[in-house]
Structure formats: structure tokens, C-alpha cells
Amino acid sequence: MLLQAQITEDMKTAMRAKDAPRLSAIRLLLAALKQREVDERIELTDTDVLAIIEKMIKQRRDSFEQFEKGARQDLADKEQFEISVLQGYMQAAMSAAEVDAAVIEAISSSGARLMADMGKVMALLKPKLAGRADMGKVSALVKTRLSG
């Protein structure tokens, strides 16, 4: 089953269960998916859906930190709940060793030697690691490997 279809089914389940907080989080996700489809006039693949979910999780983490700093625990709790719902759709995260091995393999297969080759390496890694690793950390690891 496609990920987007699974999300729609989960929305129906939340509606039947009258689980308002979960329903709200899923509706936000579906709205973001629909917005992307309309804006770009495309059918989303599972990779696209995972990228959108990853972006939404990052936004909620940033909001969570701001609400914590502002002593707004009620809003921080809401963001934390939405993060947990969204993470339920992400693939299992890769371990640091698996990410490191993927980076080494991508560097060797692309023939990258310099920092200027970083784009080639990231182009190989992004489809493999999207939704399974923090791409910011992957990027930092690639920089470290290419510079040292």
C-alpha cells in the first residue's frame, strides 16, 4: 500500500475512534501533501511523502524548542504529540554505522576526492537515506570525509 493511502486510512480510523488530536495531526499532514500535489501538479511518490514528513517533523521540533523556551508547555506538548504521529510514518532510522558505511560507499562509487565533489556524493545518498537519516548530519559527515 502506498504511504499516502496508509495515511488516509489512518485518518479514517482516527475519525471512527473520535481521536481528535491524532485526527488533527493527520489532517495537517494530508493538507501538506495535497498542497504539494496541487502546487507542482504531480502525483507524490513515497519518497516525496517521506520528504514532506521529514520537513514537517523538523518544523515541529523547532516550534517545540521555542515553546519550551517561552514556557508554553501546553503548546510544546501539542508539537511533541504531532512529532510522534509523524514519526510513525517514517521508515526505521539507520544506525550511525550504517550511515557511515553508506557515505563511504557513495564517496568511493562517485570517485569524489574534493569538497567540490560533495554534490555528487549527496545526490547518491539522498534517495537511499531520505527519511532514514538526518540529512544535515549526513552532509556534515560527507564534509568531514572529503576534507580529511
JSON list of C-alpha atoms in Angstrom, two decimals:
[
{"chain": "A", "resi": 1, "resn": "MET", "atom": "CA", "xyz": [0.00, 0.00, 0.00]},
{"chain": "A", "resi": 2, "resn": "LEU", "atom": "CA", "xyz": [1.28, 3.45, -0.85]},
{"chain": "A", "resi": 3, "resn": "LEU", "atom": "CA", "xyz": [2.22, 5.59, 2.12]},
{"chain": "A", "resi": 4, "resn": "GLN", "atom": "CA", "xyz": [-0.30, 8.29, 1.18]},
{"chain": "A", "resi": 5, "resn": "ALA", "atom": "CA", "xyz": [-3.11, 5.71, 1.08]},
{"chain": "A", "resi": 6, "resn": "GLN", "atom": "CA", "xyz": [-1.99, 4.42, 4.50]},
{"chain": "A", "resi": 7, "resn": "ILE", "atom": "CA", "xyz": [-2.16, 7.96, 5.91]},
{"chain": "A", "resi": 8, "resn": "THR", "atom": "CA", "xyz": [-5.69, 8.37, 4.53]},
{"chain": "A", "resi": 9, "resn": "GLU", "atom": "CA", "xyz": [-6.74, 5.07, 6.12]},
{"chain": "A", "resi": 10, "resn": "ASP", "atom": "CA", "xyz": [-5.24, 6.20, 9.44]},
{"chain": "A", "resi": 11, "resn": "MET", "atom": "CA", "xyz": [-7.28, 9.40, 9.20]},
{"chain": "A", "resi": 12, "resn": "LYS", "atom": "CA", "xyz": [-10.47, 7.35, 8.78]},
{"chain": "A", "resi": 13, "resn": "THR", "atom": "CA", "xyz": [-9.50, 5.18, 11.74]},
{"chain": "A", "resi": 14, "resn": "ALA", "atom": "CA", "xyz": [-8.88, 8.26, 13.90]},
{"chain": "A", "resi": 15, "resn": "MET", "atom": "CA", "xyz": [-12.26, 9.67, 12.85]},
{"chain": "A", "resi": 16, "resn": "ARG", "atom": "CA", "xyz": [-14.05, 6.46, 13.81]},
{"chain": "A", "resi": 17, "resn": "ALA", "atom": "CA", "xyz": [-12.21, 6.36, 17.15]},
{"chain": "A", "resi": 18, "resn": "LYS", "atom": "CA", "xyz": [-13.01, 10.05, 17.76]},
{"chain": "A", "resi": 19, "resn": "ASP", "atom": "CA", "xyz": [-9.31, 10.63, 18.45]},
{"chain": "A", "resi": 20, "resn": "ALA", "atom": "CA", "xyz": [-9.31, 14.40, 17.83]},
{"chain": "A", "resi": 21, "resn": "PRO", "atom": "CA", "xyz": [-5.60, 15.16, 18.47]},
{"chain": "A", "resi": 22, "resn": "ARG", "atom": "CA", "xyz": [-4.43, 12.34, 16.18]},
{"chain": "A", "resi": 23, "resn": "LEU", "atom": "CA", "xyz": [-7.00, 13.28, 13.55]},
{"chain": "A", "resi": 24, "resn": "SER", "atom": "CA", "xyz": [-5.80, 16.88, 13.62]},
{"chain": "A", "resi": 25, "resn": "ALA", "atom": "CA", "xyz": [-2.15, 15.85, 13.14]},
{"chain": "A", "resi": 26, "resn": "ILE", "atom": "CA", "xyz": [-3.01, 13.52, 10.26]},
{"chain": "A", "resi": 27, "resn": "ARG", "atom": "CA", "xyz": [-5.16, 16.17, 8.59]},
{"chain": "A", "resi": 28, "resn": "LEU", "atom": "CA", "xyz": [-2.25, 18.62, 8.76]},
{"chain": "A", "resi": 29, "resn": "LEU", "atom": "CA", "xyz": [-0.07, 16.04, 7.02]},
{"chain": "A", "resi": 30, "resn": "LEU", "atom": "CA", "xyz": [-2.68, 15.31, 4.34]},
{"chain": "A", "resi": 31, "resn": "ALA", "atom": "CA", "xyz": [-3.11, 19.05, 3.72]},
{"chain": "A", "resi": 32, "resn": "ALA", "atom": "CA", "xyz": [0.64, 19.44, 3.21]},
{"chain": "A", "resi": 33, "resn": "LEU", "atom": "CA", "xyz": [0.67, 16.51, 0.79]},
{"chain": "A", "resi": 34, "resn": "LYS", "atom": "CA", "xyz": [-2.29, 17.86, -1.16]},
{"chain": "A", "resi": 35, "resn": "GLN", "atom": "CA", "xyz": [-0.72, 21.33, -1.29]},
{"chain": "A", "resi": 36, "resn": "ARG", "atom": "CA", "xyz": [2.44, 19.91, -2.82]},
{"chain": "A", "resi": 37, "resn": "GLU", "atom": "CA", "xyz": [0.45, 17.91, -5.38]},
{"chain": "A", "resi": 38, "resn": "VAL", "atom": "CA", "xyz": [-1.55, 20.98, -6.40]},
{"chain": "A", "resi": 39, "resn": "ASP", "atom": "CA", "xyz": [1.43, 23.35, -6.46]},
{"chain": "A", "resi": 40, "resn": "GLU", "atom": "CA", "xyz": [3.62, 21.10, -8.57]},
{"chain": "A", "resi": 41, "resn": "ARG", "atom": "CA", "xyz": [0.84, 19.26, -10.44]},
{"chain": "A", "resi": 42, "resn": "ILE", "atom": "CA", "xyz": [2.34, 15.86, -9.69]},
{"chain": "A", "resi": 43, "resn": "GLU", "atom": "CA", "xyz": [1.42, 12.55, -8.09]},
{"chain": "A", "resi": 44, "resn": "LEU", "atom": "CA", "xyz": [3.52, 12.10, -4.97]},
{"chain": "A", "resi": 45, "resn": "THR", "atom": "CA", "xyz": [5.72, 9.04, -4.61]},
{"chain": "A", "resi": 46, "resn": "ASP", "atom": "CA", "xyz": [6.53, 7.51, -1.24]},
{"chain": "A", "resi": 47, "resn": "THR", "atom": "CA", "xyz": [9.90, 9.27, -1.38]},
{"chain": "A", "resi": 48, "resn": "ASP", "atom": "CA", "xyz": [8.16, 12.63, -1.84]},
{"chain": "A", "resi": 49, "resn": "VAL", "atom": "CA", "xyz": [5.80, 11.86, 1.05]},
{"chain": "A", "resi": 50, "resn": "LEU", "atom": "CA", "xyz": [8.72, 10.94, 3.31]},
{"chain": "A", "resi": 51, "resn": "ALA", "atom": "CA", "xyz": [10.50, 14.19, 2.41]},
{"chain": "A", "resi": 52, "resn": "ILE", "atom": "CA", "xyz": [7.40, 16.19, 3.34]},
{"chain": "A", "resi": 53, "resn": "ILE", "atom": "CA", "xyz": [7.03, 14.30, 6.62]},
{"chain": "A", "resi": 54, "resn": "GLU", "atom": "CA", "xyz": [10.69, 14.87, 7.42]},
{"chain": "A", "resi": 55, "resn": "LYS", "atom": "CA", "xyz": [10.28, 18.60, 6.79]},
{"chain": "A", "resi": 56, "resn": "MET", "atom": "CA", "xyz": [7.18, 18.73, 8.99]},
{"chain": "A", "resi": 57, "resn": "ILE", "atom": "CA", "xyz": [8.99, 16.93, 11.81]},
{"chain": "A", "resi": 58, "resn": "LYS", "atom": "CA", "xyz": [11.85, 19.43, 11.60]},
{"chain": "A", "resi": 59, "resn": "GLN", "atom": "CA", "xyz": [9.39, 22.34, 11.74]},
{"chain": "A", "resi": 60, "resn": "ARG", "atom": "CA", "xyz": [7.68, 20.87, 14.79]},
{"chain": "A", "resi": 61, "resn": "ARG", "atom": "CA", "xyz": [10.98, 20.28, 16.57]},
{"chain": "A", "resi": 62, "resn": "ASP", "atom": "CA", "xyz": [11.88, 23.94, 16.02]},
{"chain": "A", "resi": 63, "resn": "SER", "atom": "CA", "xyz": [8.47, 25.02, 17.33]},
{"chain": "A", "resi": 64, "resn": "PHE", "atom": "CA", "xyz": [8.79, 22.67, 20.29]},
{"chain": "A", "resi": 65, "resn": "GLU", "atom": "CA", "xyz": [12.10, 24.29, 21.28]},
{"chain": "A", "resi": 66, "resn": "GLN", "atom": "CA", "xyz": [10.62, 27.78, 21.00]},
{"chain": "A", "resi": 67, "resn": "PHE", "atom": "CA", "xyz": [7.59, 26.84, 23.10]},
{"chain": "A", "resi": 68, "resn": "GLU", "atom": "CA", "xyz": [9.85, 25.28, 25.73]},
{"chain": "A", "resi": 69, "resn": "LYS", "atom": "CA", "xyz": [11.92, 28.48, 25.90]},
{"chain": "A", "resi": 70, "resn": "GLY", "atom": "CA", "xyz": [8.73, 30.54, 26.14]},
{"chain": "A", "resi": 71, "resn": "ALA", "atom": "CA", "xyz": [7.36, 28.38, 28.98]},
{"chain": "A", "resi": 72, "resn": "ARG", "atom": "CA", "xyz": [4.33, 27.36, 26.91]},
{"chain": "A", "resi": 73, "resn": "GLN", "atom": "CA", "xyz": [4.17, 23.72, 27.95]},
{"chain": "A", "resi": 74, "resn": "ASP", "atom": "CA", "xyz": [0.65, 23.24, 26.52]},
{"chain": "A", "resi": 75, "resn": "LEU", "atom": "CA", "xyz": [1.81, 24.15, 23.01]},
{"chain": "A", "resi": 76, "resn": "ALA", "atom": "CA", "xyz": [5.07, 22.24, 23.42]},
{"chain": "A", "resi": 77, "resn": "ASP", "atom": "CA", "xyz": [3.10, 19.10, 24.33]},
{"chain": "A", "resi": 78, "resn": "LYS", "atom": "CA", "xyz": [0.93, 19.52, 21.22]},
{"chain": "A", "resi": 79, "resn": "GLU", "atom": "CA", "xyz": [4.02, 19.80, 19.00]},
{"chain": "A", "resi": 80, "resn": "GLN", "atom": "CA", "xyz": [5.58, 16.76, 20.68]},
{"chain": "A", "resi": 81, "resn": "PHE", "atom": "CA", "xyz": [2.42, 14.73, 20.03]},
{"chain": "A", "resi": 82, "resn": "GLU", "atom": "CA", "xyz": [2.40, 15.75, 16.35]},
{"chain": "A", "resi": 83, "resn": "ILE", "atom": "CA", "xyz": [6.06, 14.73, 16.07]},
{"chain": "A", "resi": 84, "resn": "SER", "atom": "CA", "xyz": [5.22, 11.29, 17.46]},
{"chain": "A", "resi": 85, "resn": "VAL", "atom": "CA", "xyz": [2.34, 10.87, 14.97]},
{"chain": "A", "resi": 86, "resn": "LEU", "atom": "CA", "xyz": [4.52, 11.94, 12.04]},
{"chain": "A", "resi": 87, "resn": "GLN", "atom": "CA", "xyz": [7.42, 9.71, 13.07]},
{"chain": "A", "resi": 88, "resn": "GLY", "atom": "CA", "xyz": [5.07, 6.75, 12.89]},
{"chain": "A", "resi": 89, "resn": "TYR", "atom": "CA", "xyz": [5.18, 7.09, 9.10]},
{"chain": "A", "resi": 90, "resn": "MET", "atom": "CA", "xyz": [8.95, 7.31, 8.82]},
{"chain": "A", "resi": 91, "resn": "GLN", "atom": "CA", "xyz": [11.00, 4.27, 7.93]},
{"chain": "A", "resi": 92, "resn": "ALA", "atom": "CA", "xyz": [13.21, 2.78, 10.60]},
{"chain": "A", "resi": 93, "resn": "ALA", "atom": "CA", "xyz": [16.14, 5.07, 11.26]},
{"chain": "A", "resi": 94, "resn": "MET", "atom": "CA", "xyz": [19.58, 3.90, 10.22]},
{"chain": "A", "resi": 95, "resn": "SER", "atom": "CA", "xyz": [22.29, 3.48, 12.81]},
{"chain": "A", "resi": 96, "resn": "ALA", "atom": "CA", "xyz": [25.34, 5.74, 12.76]},
{"chain": "A", "resi": 97, "resn": "ALA", "atom": "CA", "xyz": [27.45, 2.82, 11.50]},
{"chain": "A", "resi": 98, "resn": "GLU", "atom": "CA", "xyz": [25.04, 2.18, 8.61]},
{"chain": "A", "resi": 99, "resn": "VAL", "atom": "CA", "xyz": [25.04, 5.86, 7.64]},
{"chain": "A", "resi": 100, "resn": "ASP", "atom": "CA", "xyz": [28.83, 5.95, 7.81]},
{"chain": "A", "resi": 101, "resn": "ALA", "atom": "CA", "xyz": [29.08, 2.86, 5.59]},
{"chain": "A", "resi": 102, "resn": "ALA", "atom": "CA", "xyz": [26.66, 4.40, 3.07]},
{"chain": "A", "resi": 103, "resn": "VAL", "atom": "CA", "xyz": [28.71, 7.62, 2.98]},
{"chain": "A", "resi": 104, "resn": "ILE", "atom": "CA", "xyz": [31.97, 5.73, 2.42]},
{"chain": "A", "resi": 105, "resn": "GLU", "atom": "CA", "xyz": [30.38, 3.65, -0.34]},
{"chain": "A", "resi": 106, "resn": "ALA", "atom": "CA", "xyz": [28.91, 6.74, -2.05]},
{"chain": "A", "resi": 107, "resn": "ILE", "atom": "CA", "xyz": [32.25, 8.56, -1.93]},
{"chain": "A", "resi": 108, "resn": "SER", "atom": "CA", "xyz": [34.09, 5.61, -3.47]},
{"chain": "A", "resi": 109, "resn": "SER", "atom": "CA", "xyz": [31.46, 4.91, -6.15]},
{"chain": "A", "resi": 110, "resn": "SER", "atom": "CA", "xyz": [31.30, 8.57, -7.20]},
{"chain": "A", "resi": 111, "resn": "GLY", "atom": "CA", "xyz": [35.08, 8.94, -7.23]},
{"chain": "A", "resi": 112, "resn": "ALA", "atom": "CA", "xyz": [34.82, 12.06, -5.05]},
{"chain": "A", "resi": 113, "resn": "ARG", "atom": "CA", "xyz": [38.10, 13.46, -3.80]},
{"chain": "A", "resi": 114, "resn": "LEU", "atom": "CA", "xyz": [37.46, 17.15, -3.09]},
{"chain": "A", "resi": 115, "resn": "MET", "atom": "CA", "xyz": [34.82, 19.26, -1.37]},
{"chain": "A", "resi": 116, "resn": "ALA", "atom": "CA", "xyz": [33.71, 20.33, -4.87]},
{"chain": "A", "resi": 117, "resn": "ASP", "atom": "CA", "xyz": [32.50, 16.74, -5.40]},
{"chain": "A", "resi": 118, "resn": "MET", "atom": "CA", "xyz": [30.14, 16.89, -2.43]},
{"chain": "A", "resi": 119, "resn": "GLY", "atom": "CA", "xyz": [27.11, 17.43, -4.67]},
{"chain": "A", "resi": 120, "resn": "LYS", "atom": "CA", "xyz": [27.78, 14.15, -6.49]},
{"chain": "A", "resi": 121, "resn": "VAL", "atom": "CA", "xyz": [28.01, 12.26, -3.21]},
{"chain": "A", "resi": 122, "resn": "MET", "atom": "CA", "xyz": [24.85, 13.83, -1.75]},
{"chain": "A", "resi": 123, "resn": "ALA", "atom": "CA", "xyz": [22.96, 13.07, -4.98]},
{"chain": "A", "resi": 124, "resn": "LEU", "atom": "CA", "xyz": [23.76, 9.39, -4.47]},
{"chain": "A", "resi": 125, "resn": "LEU", "atom": "CA", "xyz": [22.94, 9.41, -0.77]},
{"chain": "A", "resi": 126, "resn": "LYS", "atom": "CA", "xyz": [19.69, 11.36, -0.76]},
{"chain": "A", "resi": 127, "resn": "PRO", "atom": "CA", "xyz": [17.48, 8.68, -2.38]},
{"chain": "A", "resi": 128, "resn": "LYS", "atom": "CA", "xyz": [18.98, 5.96, -0.17]},
{"chain": "A", "resi": 129, "resn": "LEU", "atom": "CA", "xyz": [18.84, 7.80, 3.13]},
{"chain": "A", "resi": 130, "resn": "ALA", "atom": "CA", "xyz": [15.80, 10.08, 2.80]},
{"chain": "A", "resi": 131, "resn": "GLY", "atom": "CA", "xyz": [13.55, 9.53, 5.78]},
{"chain": "A", "resi": 132, "resn": "ARG", "atom": "CA", "xyz": [16.00, 7.16, 7.41]},
{"chain": "A", "resi": 133, "resn": "ALA", "atom": "CA", "xyz": [18.74, 9.56, 8.49]},
{"chain": "A", "resi": 134, "resn": "ASP", "atom": "CA", "xyz": [19.10, 13.24, 9.34]},
{"chain": "A", "resi": 135, "resn": "MET", "atom": "CA", "xyz": [20.40, 14.67, 6.07]},
{"chain": "A", "resi": 136, "resn": "GLY", "atom": "CA", "xyz": [22.07, 17.57, 7.92]},
{"chain": "A", "resi": 137, "resn": "LYS", "atom": "CA", "xyz": [24.21, 15.10, 9.85]},
{"chain": "A", "resi": 138, "resn": "VAL", "atom": "CA", "xyz": [24.87, 13.11, 6.67]},
{"chain": "A", "resi": 139, "resn": "SER", "atom": "CA", "xyz": [26.04, 16.28, 4.95]},
{"chain": "A", "resi": 140, "resn": "ALA", "atom": "CA", "xyz": [28.39, 17.08, 7.85]},
{"chain": "A", "resi": 141, "resn": "LEU", "atom": "CA", "xyz": [29.76, 13.53, 7.70]},
{"chain": "A", "resi": 142, "resn": "VAL", "atom": "CA", "xyz": [30.40, 13.82, 3.95]},
{"chain": "A", "resi": 143, "resn": "LYS", "atom": "CA", "xyz": [32.20, 17.15, 4.51]},
{"chain": "A", "resi": 144, "resn": "THR", "atom": "CA", "xyz": [34.37, 15.55, 7.19]},
{"chain": "A", "resi": 145, "resn": "ARG", "atom": "CA", "xyz": [35.24, 12.60, 4.96]},
{"chain": "A", "resi": 146, "resn": "LEU", "atom": "CA", "xyz": [36.06, 14.76, 1.93]},
{"chain": "A", "resi": 147, "resn": "SER", "atom": "CA", "xyz": [38.11, 17.32, 3.83]},
{"chain": "A", "resi": 148, "resn": "GLY", "atom": "CA", "xyz": [40.08, 14.86, 5.92]}
]
